[in-house]
JSON list of C-alpha atoms in Angstrom, two decimals:
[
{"chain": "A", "resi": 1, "resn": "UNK", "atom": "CA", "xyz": [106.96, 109.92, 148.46]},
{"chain": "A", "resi": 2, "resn": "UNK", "atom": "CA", "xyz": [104.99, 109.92, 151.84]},
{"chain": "A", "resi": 3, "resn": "UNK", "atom": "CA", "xyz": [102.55, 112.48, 153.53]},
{"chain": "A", "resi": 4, "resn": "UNK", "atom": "CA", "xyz": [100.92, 113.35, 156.48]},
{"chain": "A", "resi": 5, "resn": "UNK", "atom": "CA", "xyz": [97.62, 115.47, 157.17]},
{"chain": "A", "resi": 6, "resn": "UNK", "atom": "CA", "xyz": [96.54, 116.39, 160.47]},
{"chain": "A", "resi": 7, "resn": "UNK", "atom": "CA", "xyz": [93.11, 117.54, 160.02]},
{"chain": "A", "resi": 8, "resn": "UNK", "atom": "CA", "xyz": [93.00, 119.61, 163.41]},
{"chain": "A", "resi": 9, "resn": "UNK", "atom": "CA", "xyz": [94.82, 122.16, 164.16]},
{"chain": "A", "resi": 10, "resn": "UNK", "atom": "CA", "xyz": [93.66, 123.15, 166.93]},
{"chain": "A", "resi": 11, "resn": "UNK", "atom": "CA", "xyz": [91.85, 120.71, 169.68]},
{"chain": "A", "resi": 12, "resn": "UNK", "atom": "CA", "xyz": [90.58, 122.48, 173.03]},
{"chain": "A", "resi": 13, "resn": "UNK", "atom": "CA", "xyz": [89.57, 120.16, 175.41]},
{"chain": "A", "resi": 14, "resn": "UNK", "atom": "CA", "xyz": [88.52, 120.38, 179.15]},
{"chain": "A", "resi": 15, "resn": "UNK", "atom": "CA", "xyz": [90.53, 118.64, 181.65]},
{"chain": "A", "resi": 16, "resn": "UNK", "atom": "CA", "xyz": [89.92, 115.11, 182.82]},
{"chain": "A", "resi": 17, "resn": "UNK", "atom": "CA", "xyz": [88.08, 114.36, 179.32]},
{"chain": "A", "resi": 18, "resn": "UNK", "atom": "CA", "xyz": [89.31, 111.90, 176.63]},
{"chain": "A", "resi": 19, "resn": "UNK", "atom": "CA", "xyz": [90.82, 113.26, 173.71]},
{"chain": "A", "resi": 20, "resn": "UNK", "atom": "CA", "xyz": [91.74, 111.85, 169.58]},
{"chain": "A", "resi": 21, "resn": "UNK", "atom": "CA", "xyz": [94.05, 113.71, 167.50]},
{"chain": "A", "resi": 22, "resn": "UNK", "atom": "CA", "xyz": [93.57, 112.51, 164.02]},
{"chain": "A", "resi": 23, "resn": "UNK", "atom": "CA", "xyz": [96.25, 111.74, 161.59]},
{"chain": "A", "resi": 24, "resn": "UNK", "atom": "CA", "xyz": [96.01, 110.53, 157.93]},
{"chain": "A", "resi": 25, "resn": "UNK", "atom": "CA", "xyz": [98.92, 109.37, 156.01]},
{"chain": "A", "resi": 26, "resn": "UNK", "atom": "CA", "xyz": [99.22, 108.63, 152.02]},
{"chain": "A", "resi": 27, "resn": "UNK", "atom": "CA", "xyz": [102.29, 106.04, 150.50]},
{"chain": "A", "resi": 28, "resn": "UNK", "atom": "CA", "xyz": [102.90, 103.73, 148.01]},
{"chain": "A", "resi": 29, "resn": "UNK", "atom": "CA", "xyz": [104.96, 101.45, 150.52]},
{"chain": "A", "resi": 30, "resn": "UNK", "atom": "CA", "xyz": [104.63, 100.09, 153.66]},
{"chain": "A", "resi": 31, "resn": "UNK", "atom": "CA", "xyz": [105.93, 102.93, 156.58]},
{"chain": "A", "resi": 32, "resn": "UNK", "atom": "CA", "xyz": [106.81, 103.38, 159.73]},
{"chain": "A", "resi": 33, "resn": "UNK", "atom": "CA", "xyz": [104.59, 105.89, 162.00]},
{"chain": "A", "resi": 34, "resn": "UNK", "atom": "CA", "xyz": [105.08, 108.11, 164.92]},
{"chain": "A", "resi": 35, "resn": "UNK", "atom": "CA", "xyz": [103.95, 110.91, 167.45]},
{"chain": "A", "resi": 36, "resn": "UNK", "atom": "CA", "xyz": [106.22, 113.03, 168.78]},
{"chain": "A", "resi": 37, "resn": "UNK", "atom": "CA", "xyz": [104.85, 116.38, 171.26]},
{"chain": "A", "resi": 38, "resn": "UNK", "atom": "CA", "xyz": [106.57, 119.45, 171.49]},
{"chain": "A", "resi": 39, "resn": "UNK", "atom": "CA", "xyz": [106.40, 121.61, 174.32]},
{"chain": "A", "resi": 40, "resn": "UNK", "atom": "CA", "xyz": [107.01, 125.74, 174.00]},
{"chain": "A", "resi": 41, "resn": "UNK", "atom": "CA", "xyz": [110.38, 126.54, 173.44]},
{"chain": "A", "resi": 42, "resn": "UNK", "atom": "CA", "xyz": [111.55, 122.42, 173.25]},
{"chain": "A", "resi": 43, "resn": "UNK", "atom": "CA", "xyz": [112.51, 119.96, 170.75]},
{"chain": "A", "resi": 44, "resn": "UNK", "atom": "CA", "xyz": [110.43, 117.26, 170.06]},
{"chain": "A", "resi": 45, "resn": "UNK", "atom": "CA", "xyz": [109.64, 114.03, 172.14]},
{"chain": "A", "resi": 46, "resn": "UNK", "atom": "CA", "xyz": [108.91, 110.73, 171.34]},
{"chain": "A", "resi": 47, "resn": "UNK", "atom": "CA", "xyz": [105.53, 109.57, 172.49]},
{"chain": "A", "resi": 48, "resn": "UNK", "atom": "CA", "xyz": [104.92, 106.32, 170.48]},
{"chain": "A", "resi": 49, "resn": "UNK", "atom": "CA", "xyz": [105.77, 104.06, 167.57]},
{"chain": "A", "resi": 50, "resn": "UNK", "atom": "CA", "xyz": [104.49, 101.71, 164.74]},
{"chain": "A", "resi": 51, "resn": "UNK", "atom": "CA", "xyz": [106.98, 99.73, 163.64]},
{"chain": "A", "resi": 52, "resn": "UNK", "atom": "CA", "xyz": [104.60, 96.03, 163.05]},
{"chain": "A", "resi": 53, "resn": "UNK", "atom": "CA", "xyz": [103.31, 94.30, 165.22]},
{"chain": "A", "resi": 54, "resn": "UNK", "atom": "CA", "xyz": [100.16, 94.79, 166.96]},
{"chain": "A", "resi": 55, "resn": "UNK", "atom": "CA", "xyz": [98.24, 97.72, 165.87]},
{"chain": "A", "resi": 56, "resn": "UNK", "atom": "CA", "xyz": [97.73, 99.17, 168.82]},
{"chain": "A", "resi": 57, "resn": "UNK", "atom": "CA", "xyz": [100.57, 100.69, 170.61]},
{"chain": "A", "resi": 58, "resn": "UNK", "atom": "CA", "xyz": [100.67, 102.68, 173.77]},
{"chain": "A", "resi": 59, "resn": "UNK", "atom": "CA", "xyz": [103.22, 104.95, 174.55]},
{"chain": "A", "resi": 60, "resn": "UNK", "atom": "CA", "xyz": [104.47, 107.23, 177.06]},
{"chain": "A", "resi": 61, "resn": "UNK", "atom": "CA", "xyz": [102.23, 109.44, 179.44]},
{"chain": "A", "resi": 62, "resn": "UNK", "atom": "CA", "xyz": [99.02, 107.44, 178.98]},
{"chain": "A", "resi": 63, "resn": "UNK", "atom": "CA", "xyz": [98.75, 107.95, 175.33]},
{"chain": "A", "resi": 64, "resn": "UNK", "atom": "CA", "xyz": [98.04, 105.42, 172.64]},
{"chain": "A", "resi": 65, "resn": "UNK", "atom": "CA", "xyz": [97.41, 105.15, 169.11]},
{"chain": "A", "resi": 66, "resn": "UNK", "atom": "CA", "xyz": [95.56, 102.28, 166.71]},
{"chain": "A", "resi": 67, "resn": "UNK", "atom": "CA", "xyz": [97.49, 102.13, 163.27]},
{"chain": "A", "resi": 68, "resn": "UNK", "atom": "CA", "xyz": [94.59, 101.11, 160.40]},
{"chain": "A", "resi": 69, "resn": "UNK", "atom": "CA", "xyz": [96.24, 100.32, 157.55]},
{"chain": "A", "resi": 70, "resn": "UNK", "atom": "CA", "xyz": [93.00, 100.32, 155.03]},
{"chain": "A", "resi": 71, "resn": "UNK", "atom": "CA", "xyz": [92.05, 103.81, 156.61]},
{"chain": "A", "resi": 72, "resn": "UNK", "atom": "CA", "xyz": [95.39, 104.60, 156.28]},
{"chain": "A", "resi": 73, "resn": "UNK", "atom": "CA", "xyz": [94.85, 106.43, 159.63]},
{"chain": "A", "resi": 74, "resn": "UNK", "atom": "CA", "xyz": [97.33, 106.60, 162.74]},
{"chain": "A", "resi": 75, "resn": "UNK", "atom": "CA", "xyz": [94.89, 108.32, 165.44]},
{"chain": "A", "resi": 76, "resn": "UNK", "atom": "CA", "xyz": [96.27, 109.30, 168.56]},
{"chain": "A", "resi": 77, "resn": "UNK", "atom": "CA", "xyz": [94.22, 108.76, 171.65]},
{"chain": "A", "resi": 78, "resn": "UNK", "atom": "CA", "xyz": [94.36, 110.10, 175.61]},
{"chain": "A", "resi": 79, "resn": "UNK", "atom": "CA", "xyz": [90.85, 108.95, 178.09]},
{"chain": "A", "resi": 80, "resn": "UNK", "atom": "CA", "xyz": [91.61, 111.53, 180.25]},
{"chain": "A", "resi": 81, "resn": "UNK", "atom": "CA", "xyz": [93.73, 114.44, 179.62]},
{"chain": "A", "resi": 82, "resn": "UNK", "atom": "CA", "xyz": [95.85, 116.54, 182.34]},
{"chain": "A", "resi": 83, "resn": "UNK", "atom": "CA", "xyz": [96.40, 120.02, 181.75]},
{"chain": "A", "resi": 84, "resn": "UNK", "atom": "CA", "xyz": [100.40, 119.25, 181.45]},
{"chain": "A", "resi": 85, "resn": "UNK", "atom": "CA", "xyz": [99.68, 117.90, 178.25]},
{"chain": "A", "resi": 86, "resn": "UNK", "atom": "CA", "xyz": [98.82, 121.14, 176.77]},
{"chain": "A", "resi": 87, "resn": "UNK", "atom": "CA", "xyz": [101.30, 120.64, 173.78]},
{"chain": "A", "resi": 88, "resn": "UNK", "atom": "CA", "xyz": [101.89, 120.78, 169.82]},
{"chain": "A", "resi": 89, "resn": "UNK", "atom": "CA", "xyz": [101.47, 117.37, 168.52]},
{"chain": "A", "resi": 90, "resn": "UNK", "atom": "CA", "xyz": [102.98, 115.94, 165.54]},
{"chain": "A", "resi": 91, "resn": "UNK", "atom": "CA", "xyz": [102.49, 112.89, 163.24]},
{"chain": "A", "resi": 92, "resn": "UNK", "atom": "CA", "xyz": [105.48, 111.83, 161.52]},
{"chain": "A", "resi": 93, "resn": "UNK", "atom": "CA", "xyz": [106.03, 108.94, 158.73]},
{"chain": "A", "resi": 94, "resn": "UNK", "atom": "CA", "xyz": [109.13, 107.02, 157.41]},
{"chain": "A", "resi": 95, "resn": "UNK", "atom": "CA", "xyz": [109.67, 104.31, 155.27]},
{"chain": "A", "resi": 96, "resn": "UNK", "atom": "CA", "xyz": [112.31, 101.41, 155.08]},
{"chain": "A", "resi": 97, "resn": "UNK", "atom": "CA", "xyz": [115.71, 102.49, 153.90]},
{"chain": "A", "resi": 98, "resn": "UNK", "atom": "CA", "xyz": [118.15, 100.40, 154.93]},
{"chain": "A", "resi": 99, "resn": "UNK", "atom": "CA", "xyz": [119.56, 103.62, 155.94]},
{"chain": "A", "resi": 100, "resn": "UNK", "atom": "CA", "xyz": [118.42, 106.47, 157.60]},
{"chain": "A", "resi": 101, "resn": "UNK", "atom": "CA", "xyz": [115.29, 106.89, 159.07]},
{"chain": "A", "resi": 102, "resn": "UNK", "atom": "CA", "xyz": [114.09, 110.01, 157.70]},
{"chain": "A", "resi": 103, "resn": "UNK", "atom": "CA", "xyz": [110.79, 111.60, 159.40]},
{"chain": "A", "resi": 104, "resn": "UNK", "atom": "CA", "xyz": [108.09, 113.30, 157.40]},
{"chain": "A", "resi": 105, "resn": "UNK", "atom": "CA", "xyz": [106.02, 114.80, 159.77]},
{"chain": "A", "resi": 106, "resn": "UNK", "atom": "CA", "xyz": [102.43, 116.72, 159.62]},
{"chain": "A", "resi": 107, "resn": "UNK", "atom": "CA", "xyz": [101.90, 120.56, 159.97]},
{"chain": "A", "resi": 108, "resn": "UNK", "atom": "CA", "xyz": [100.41, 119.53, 164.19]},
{"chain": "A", "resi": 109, "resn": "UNK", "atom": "CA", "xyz": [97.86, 120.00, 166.32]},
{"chain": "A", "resi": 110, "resn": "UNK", "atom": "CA", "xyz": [98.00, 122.45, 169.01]},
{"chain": "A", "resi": 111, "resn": "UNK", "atom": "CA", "xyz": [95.91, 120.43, 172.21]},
{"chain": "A", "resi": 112, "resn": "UNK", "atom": "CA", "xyz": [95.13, 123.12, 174.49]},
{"chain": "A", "resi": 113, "resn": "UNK", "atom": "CA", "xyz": [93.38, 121.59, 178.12]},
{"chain": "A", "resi": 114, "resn": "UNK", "atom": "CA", "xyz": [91.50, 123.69, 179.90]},
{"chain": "A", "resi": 115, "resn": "UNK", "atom": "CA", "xyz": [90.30, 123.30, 183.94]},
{"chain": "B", "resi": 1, "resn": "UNK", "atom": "CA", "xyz": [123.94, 111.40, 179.45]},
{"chain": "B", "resi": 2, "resn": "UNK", "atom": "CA", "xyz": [122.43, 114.94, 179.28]},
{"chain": "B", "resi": 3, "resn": "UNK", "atom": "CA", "xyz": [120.30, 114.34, 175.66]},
{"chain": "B", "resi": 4, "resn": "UNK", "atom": "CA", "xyz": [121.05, 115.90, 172.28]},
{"chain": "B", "resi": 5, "resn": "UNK", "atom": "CA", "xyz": [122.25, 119.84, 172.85]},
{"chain": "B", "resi": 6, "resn": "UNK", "atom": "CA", "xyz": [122.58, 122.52, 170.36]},
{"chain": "B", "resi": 7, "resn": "UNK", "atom": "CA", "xyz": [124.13, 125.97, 170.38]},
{"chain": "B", "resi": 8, "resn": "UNK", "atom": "CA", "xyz": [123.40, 128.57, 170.20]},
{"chain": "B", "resi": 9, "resn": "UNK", "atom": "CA", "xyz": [119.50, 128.82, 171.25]},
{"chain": "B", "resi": 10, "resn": "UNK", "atom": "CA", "xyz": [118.83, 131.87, 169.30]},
{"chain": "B", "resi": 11, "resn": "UNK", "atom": "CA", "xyz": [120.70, 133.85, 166.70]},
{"chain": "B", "resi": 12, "resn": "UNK", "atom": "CA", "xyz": [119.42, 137.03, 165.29]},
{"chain": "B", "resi": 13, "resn": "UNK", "atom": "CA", "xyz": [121.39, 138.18, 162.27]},
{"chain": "B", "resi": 14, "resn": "UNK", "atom": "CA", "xyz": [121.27, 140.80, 159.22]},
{"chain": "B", "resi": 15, "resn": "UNK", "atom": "CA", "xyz": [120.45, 138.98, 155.85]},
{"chain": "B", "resi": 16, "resn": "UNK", "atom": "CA", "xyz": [123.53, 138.76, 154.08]},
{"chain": "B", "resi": 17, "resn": "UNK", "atom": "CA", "xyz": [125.59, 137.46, 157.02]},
{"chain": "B", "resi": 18, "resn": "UNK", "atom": "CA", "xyz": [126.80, 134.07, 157.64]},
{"chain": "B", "resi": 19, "resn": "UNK", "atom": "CA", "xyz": [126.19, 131.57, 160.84]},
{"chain": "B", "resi": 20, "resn": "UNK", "atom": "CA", "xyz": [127.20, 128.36, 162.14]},
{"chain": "B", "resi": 21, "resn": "UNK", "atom": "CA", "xyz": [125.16, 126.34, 164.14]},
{"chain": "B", "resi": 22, "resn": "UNK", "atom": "CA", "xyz": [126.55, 123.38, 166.47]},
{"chain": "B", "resi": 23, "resn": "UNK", "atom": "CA", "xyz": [124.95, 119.95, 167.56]},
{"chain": "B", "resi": 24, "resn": "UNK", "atom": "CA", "xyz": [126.17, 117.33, 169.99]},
{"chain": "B", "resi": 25, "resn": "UNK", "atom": "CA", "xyz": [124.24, 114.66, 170.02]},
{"chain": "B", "resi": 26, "resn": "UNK", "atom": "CA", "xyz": [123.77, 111.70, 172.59]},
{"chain": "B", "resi": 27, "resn": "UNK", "atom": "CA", "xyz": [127.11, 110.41, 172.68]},
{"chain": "B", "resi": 28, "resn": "UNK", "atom": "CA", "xyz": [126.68, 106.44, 171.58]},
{"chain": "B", "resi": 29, "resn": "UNK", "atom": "CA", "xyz": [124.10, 107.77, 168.52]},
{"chain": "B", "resi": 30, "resn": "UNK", "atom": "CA", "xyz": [125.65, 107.39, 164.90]},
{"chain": "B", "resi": 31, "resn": "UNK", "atom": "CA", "xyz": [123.29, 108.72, 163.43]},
{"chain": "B", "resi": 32, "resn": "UNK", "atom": "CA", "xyz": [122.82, 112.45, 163.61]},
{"chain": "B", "resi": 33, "resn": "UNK", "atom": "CA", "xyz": [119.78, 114.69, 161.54]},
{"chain": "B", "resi": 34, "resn": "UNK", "atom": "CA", "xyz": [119.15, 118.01, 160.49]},
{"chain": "B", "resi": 35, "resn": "UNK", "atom": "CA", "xyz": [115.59, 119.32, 160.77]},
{"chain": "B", "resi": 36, "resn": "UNK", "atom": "CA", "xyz": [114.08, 122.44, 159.59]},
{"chain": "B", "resi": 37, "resn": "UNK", "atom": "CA", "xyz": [110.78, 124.32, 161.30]},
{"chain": "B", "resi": 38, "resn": "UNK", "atom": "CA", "xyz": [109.18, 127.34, 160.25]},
{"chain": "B", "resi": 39, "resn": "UNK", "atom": "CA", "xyz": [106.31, 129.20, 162.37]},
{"chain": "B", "resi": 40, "resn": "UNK", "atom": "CA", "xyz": [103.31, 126.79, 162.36]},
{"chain": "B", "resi": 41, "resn": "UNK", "atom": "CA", "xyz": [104.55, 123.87, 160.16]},
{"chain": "B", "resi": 42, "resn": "UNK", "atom": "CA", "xyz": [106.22, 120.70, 160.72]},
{"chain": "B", "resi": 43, "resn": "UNK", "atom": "CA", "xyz": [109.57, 119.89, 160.59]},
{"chain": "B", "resi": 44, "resn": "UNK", "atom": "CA", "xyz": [111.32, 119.44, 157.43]},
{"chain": "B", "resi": 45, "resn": "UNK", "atom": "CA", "xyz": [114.40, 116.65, 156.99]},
{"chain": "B", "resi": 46, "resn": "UNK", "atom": "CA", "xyz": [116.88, 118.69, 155.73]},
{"chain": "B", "resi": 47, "resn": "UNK", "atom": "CA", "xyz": [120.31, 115.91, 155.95]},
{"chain": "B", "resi": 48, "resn": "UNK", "atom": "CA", "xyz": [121.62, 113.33, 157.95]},
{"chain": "B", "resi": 49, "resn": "UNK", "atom": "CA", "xyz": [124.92, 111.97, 159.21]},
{"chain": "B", "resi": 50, "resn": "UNK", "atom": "CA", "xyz": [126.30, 108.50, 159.33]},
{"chain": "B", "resi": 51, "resn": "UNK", "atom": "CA", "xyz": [128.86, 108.84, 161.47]},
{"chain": "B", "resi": 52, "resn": "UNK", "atom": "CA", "xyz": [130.92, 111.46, 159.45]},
{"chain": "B", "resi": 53, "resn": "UNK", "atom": "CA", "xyz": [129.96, 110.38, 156.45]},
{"chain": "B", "resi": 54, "resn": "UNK", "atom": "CA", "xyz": [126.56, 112.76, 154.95]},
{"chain": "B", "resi": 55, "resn": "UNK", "atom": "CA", "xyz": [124.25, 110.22, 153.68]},
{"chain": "B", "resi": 56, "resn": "UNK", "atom": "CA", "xyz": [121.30, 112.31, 152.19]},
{"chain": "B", "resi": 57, "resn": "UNK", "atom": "CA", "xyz": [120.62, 115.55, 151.61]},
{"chain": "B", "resi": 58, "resn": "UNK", "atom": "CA", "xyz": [117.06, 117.43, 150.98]},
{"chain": "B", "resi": 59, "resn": "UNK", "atom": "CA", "xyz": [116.70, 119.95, 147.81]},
{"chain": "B", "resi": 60, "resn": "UNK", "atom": "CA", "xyz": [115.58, 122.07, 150.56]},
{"chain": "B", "resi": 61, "resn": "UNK", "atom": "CA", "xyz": [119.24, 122.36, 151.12]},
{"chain": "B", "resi": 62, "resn": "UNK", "atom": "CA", "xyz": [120.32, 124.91, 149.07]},
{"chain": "B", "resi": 63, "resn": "UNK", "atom": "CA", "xyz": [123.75, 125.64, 147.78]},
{"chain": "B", "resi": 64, "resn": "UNK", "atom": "CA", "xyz": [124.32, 128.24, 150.83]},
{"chain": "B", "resi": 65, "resn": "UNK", "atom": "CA", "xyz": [123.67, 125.40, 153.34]},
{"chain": "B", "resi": 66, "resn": "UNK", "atom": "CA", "xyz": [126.15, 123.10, 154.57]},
{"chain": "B", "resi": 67, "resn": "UNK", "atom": "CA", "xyz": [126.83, 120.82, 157.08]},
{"chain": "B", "resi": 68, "resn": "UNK", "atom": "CA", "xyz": [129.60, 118.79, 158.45]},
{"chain": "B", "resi": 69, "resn": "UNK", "atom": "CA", "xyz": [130.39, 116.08, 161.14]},
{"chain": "B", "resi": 70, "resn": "UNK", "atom": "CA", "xyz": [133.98, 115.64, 160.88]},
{"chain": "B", "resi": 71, "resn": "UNK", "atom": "CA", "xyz": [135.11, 113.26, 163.47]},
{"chain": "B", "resi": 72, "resn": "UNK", "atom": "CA", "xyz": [131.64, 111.48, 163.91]},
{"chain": "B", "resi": 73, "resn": "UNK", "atom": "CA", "xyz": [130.48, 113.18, 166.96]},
{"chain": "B", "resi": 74, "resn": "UNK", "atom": "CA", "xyz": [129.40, 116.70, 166.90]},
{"chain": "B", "resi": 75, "resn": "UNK", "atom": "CA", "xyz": [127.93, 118.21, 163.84]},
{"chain": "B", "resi": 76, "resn": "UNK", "atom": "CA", "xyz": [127.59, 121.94, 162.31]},
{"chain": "B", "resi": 77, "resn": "UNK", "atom": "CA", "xyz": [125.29, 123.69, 160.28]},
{"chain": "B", "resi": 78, "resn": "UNK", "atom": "CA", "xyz": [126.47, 126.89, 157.93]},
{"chain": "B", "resi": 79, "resn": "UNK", "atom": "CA", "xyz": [123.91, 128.90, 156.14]},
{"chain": "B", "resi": 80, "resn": "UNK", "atom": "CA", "xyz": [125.71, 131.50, 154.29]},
{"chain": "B", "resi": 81, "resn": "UNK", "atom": "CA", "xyz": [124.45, 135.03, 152.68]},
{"chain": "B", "resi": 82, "resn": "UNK", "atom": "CA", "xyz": [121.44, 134.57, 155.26]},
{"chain": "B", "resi": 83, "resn": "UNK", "atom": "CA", "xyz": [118.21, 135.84, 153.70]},
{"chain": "B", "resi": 84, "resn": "UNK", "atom": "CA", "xyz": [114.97, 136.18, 155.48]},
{"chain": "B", "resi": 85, "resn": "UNK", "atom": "CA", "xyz": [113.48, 133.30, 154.13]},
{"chain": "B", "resi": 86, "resn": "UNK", "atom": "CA", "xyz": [115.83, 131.40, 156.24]},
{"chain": "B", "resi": 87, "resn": "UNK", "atom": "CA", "xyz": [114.44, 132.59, 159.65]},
{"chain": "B", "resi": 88, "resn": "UNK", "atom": "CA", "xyz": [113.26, 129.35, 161.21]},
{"chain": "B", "resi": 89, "resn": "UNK", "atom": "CA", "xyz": [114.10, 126.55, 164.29]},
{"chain": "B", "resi": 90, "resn": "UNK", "atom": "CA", "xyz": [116.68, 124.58, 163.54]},
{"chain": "B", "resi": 91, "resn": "UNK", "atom": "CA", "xyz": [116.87, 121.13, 165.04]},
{"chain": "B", "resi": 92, "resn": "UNK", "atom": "CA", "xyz": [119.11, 118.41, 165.67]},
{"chain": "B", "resi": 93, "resn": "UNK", "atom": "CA", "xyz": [117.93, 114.67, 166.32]},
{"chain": "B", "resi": 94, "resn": "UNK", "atom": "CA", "xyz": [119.97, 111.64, 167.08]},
{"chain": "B", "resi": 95, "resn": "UNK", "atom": "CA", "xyz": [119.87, 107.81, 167.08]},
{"chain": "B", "resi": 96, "resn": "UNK", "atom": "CA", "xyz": [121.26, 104.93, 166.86]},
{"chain": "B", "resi": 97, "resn": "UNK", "atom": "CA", "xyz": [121.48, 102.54, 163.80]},
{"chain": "B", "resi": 98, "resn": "UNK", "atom": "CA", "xyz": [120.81, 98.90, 164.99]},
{"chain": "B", "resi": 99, "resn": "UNK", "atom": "CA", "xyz": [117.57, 97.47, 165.78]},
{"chain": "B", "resi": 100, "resn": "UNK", "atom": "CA", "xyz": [114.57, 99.53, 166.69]},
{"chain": "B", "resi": 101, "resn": "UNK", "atom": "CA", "xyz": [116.56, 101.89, 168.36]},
{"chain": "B", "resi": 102, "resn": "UNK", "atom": "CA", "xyz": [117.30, 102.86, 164.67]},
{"chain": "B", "resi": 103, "resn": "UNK", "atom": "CA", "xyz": [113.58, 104.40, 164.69]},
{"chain": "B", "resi": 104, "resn": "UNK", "atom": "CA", "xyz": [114.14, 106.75, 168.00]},
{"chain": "B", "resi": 105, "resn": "UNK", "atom": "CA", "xyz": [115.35, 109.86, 167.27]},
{"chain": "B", "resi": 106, "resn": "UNK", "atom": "CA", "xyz": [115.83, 112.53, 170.13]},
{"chain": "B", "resi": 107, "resn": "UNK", "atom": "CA", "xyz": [115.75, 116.07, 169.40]},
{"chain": "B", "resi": 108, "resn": "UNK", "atom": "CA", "xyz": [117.60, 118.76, 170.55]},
{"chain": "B", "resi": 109, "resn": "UNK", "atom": "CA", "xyz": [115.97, 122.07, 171.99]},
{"chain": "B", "resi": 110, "resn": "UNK", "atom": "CA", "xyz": [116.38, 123.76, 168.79]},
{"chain": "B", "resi": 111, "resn": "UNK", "atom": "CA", "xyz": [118.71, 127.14, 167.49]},
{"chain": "B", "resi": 112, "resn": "UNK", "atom": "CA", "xyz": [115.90, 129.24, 166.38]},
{"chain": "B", "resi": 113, "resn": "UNK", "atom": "CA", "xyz": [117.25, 131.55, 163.62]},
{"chain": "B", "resi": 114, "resn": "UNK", "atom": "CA", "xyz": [116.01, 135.14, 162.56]},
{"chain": "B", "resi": 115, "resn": "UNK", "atom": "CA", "xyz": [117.06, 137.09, 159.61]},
{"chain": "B", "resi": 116, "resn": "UNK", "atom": "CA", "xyz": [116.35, 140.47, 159.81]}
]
């Protein structure tokens, strides 16, 4: 079975400064990781992937993540945050099925950006 | 195509009672999940849809919870005898099953539950 720790739970930052919300993941196979945000009162949102590939993928709204497999680390990374992006963000990890892709996420980080 | 909706947005109810909760999802997706959320956690993969068929379910799905999708499009959620353990958001995600496309679920907005 997979896992996901998100060390912070909370990350304040002020606006216009770069930002890394850290995610660790443990599994015996070879997985699949993503960040999804989730605004108040929403369902979730896809922000980026790691499927293979390069190991650095960028994703929607300026954000990007670099997937180390020996630090078995998926960090996700902003260099200048807006206050819009005030959000819960979650780290999520699946693993080759051949069927479904079923998520195991992390408990989040709430990124609160303040002027 | 409007995204992945779910009904109703909130339902309070009295433990004991039962409730049904509905999901359309994006209208070309196959596959269709259940997720679970409770107050400052993740969420939880509760079971998924292949079409109509129910291709995995968690433990976390108890004997009270079911859930259908009987003509491959819309799905439903029962929890019966409600108890307040079950208070939570409950969400709905969608995909398709080809390619990477397989790897791109979008959520719903959530039925967020309370027992009282």
């Amino acid at each position: 079975a997979q896992s996901v720790t998100q060390l912070d739970s909370q990350v304040p930052v002020f606006e216009e400064a770069p930002v890394e919300l850290r995610c660790n993941y443990s599994s015996s196979v070879s997985v699949y990781l993503f960040w999804y945000v989730q605004y108040p009162n929403q369902g979730l949102q896809l922000l980026l992937k790691y499927l293979s590939g390069s190991t650095l993928v960028k994703g929607i709204n300026g954000f990007e993540a670099e997937f180390n497999k020996s630090q078995t680390s998926f960090h996700l990374r902003k260099p200048s945050v807006h206050i819009s992006d005030t959000a819960e963000y979650f780290c999520a990890v699946s693993r080759f099925t051949g069927g479904g892709n079923k998520l195991t996420f992390g408990t989040g980080t709430q990124l609160k950006v303040e002027l | 195509d409007t995204g992945v909706s779910q009904d109703p947005r909130h339902k309070i109810t009295k433990r004991g009672q039962n409730v049904t909760f509905r999901c359309d999802p994006i209208s070309e997706h196959n596959r269709l999940y259940w997720y679970r959320q409770t107050l400052g956690q993740g969420p939880e993969f509760l079971t998924y849809f292949q079409n109509e068929a129910q291709l995995e379910k968690s433990r976390l799905l108890s004997d009270r919870f079911s859930a259908e999708r009987p003509k491959g499009s819309f799905s439903t959620l029962e929890i019966q005898r409600t108890e307040q353990g079950d208070s939570a958001m409950y969400l709905c995600a969608s995909s398709e099953s080809t390619g990477e496309a397989n790897y791109e679920q979008y959520f719903g907005p959530g039925t967020r539950l309370t027992v009282t």
